[in-house]
Short mmCIF file of C-alpha atoms in Angstrom, two decimals:
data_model
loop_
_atom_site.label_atom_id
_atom_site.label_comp_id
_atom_site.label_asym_id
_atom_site.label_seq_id
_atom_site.Cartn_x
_atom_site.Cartn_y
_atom_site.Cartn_z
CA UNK J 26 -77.69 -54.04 108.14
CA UNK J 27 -77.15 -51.71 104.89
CA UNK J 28 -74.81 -52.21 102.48
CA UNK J 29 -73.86 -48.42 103.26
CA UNK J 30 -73.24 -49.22 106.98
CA UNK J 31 -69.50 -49.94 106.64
CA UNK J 32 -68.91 -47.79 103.89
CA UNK J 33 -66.83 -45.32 105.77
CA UNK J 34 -64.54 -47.86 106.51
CA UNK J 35 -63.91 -49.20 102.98
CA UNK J 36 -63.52 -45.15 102.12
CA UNK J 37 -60.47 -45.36 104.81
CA UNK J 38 -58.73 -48.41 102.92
CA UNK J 39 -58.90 -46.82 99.77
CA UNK J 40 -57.80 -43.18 101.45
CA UNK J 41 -54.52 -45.44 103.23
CA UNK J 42 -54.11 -47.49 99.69
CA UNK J 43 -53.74 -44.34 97.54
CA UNK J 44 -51.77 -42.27 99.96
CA UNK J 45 -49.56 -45.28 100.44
CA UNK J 46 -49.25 -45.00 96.42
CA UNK J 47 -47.99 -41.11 96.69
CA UNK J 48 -45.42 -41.84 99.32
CA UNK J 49 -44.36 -44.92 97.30
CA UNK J 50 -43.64 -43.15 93.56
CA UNK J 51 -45.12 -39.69 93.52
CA UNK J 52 -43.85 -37.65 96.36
CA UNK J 53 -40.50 -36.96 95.89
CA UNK J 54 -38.61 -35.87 99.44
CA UNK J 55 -36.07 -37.61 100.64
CA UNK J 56 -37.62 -37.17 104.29
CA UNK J 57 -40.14 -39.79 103.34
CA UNK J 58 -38.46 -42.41 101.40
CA UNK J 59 -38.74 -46.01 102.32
CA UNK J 60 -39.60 -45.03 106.15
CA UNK J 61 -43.31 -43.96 105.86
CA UNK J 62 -46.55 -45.98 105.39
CA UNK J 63 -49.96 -45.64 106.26
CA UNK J 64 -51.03 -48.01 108.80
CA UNK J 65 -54.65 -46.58 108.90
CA UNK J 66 -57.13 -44.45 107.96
CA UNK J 67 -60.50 -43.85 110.35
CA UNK J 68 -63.14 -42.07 108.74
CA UNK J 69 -66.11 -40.94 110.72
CA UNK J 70 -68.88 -42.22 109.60
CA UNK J 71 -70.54 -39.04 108.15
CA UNK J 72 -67.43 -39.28 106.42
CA UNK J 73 -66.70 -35.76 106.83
CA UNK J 74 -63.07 -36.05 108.95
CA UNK J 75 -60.26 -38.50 108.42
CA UNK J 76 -57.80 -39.31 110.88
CA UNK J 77 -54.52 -40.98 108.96
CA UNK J 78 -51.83 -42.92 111.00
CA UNK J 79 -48.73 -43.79 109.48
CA UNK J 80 -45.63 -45.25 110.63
CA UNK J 81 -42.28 -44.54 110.22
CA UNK J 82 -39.52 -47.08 110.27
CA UNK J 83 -36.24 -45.88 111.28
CA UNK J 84 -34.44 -45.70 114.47
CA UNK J 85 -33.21 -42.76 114.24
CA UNK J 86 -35.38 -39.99 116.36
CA UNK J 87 -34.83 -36.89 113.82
CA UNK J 88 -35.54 -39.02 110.46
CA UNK J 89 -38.73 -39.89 112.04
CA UNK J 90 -39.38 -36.18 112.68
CA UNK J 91 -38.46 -35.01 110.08
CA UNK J 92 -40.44 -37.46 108.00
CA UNK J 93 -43.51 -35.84 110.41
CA UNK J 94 -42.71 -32.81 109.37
CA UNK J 95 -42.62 -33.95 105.34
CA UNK J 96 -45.91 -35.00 105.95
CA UNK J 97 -47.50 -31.70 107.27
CA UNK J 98 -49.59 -30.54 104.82
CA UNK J 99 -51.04 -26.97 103.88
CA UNK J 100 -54.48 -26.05 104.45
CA UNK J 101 -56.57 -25.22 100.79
CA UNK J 102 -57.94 -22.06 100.69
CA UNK J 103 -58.31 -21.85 97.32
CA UNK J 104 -62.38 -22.27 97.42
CA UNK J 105 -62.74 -19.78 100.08
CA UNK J 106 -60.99 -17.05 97.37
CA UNK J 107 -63.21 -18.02 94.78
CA UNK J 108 -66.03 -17.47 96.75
CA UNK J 109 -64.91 -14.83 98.14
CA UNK J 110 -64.03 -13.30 94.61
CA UNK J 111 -67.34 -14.16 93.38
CA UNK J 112 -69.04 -12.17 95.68
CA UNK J 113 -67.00 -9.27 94.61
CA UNK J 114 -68.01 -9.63 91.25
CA UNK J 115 -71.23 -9.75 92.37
CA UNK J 116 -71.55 -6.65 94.69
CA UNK J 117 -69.76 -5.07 91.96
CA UNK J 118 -72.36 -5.90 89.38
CA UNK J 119 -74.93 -5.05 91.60
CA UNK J 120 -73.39 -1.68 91.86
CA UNK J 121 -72.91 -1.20 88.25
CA UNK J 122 -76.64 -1.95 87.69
CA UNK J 123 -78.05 0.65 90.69
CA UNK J 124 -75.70 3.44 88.83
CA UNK J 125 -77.45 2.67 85.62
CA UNK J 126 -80.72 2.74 86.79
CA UNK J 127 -80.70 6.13 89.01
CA UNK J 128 -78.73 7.68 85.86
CA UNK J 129 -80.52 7.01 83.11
#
């Protein structure tokens, strides 16, 4: 077996240790404090998704959805505009140069 063969699943302790690190110091809503914890982290093994579990300790139906809800995160799209900007640039360079060259 290859020393790389379980490495997705160390990658999901380390994803659950430093997640349960945010929600113990660094995150700072009341929604999640003291009720949530990561109980696990599966990462496929191309490592390319992530499924985290947590669990939330309280009896009390709308702390634990609300703590759900705390937990929803926003999709990044940040990458996409600077691609996407990029290739502005770029067709606008592009542009710029053709002009020069049919007006000399």
């Amino acid at each position: 077996m290859s020393p790389d063969h379980h490495r997705h699943e160390r990658v999901g302790e380390e994803i659950a240790h430093e997640i349960n690190a945010m929600l113990a110091g660094e995150l700072k809503d009341p929604r999640l404090e003291g009720f949530v914890c990561v109980s696990e982290v599966r990462v496929q093994p191309d490592m390319k998704h992530a499924r985290v579990f947590v669990s939330v300790r309280t009896e009390s139906a709308k702390e634990r959805t609300d703590a759900i809800k705390a937990l929803d995160f926003t999709l990044d799209l940040s990458q996409e505009r600077v691609e996407r900007i990029e290739q502005l640039l770029k067709e606008m360079k592009t542009e710029k140069r053709s002009k020069r060259e049919s007006n000399p």
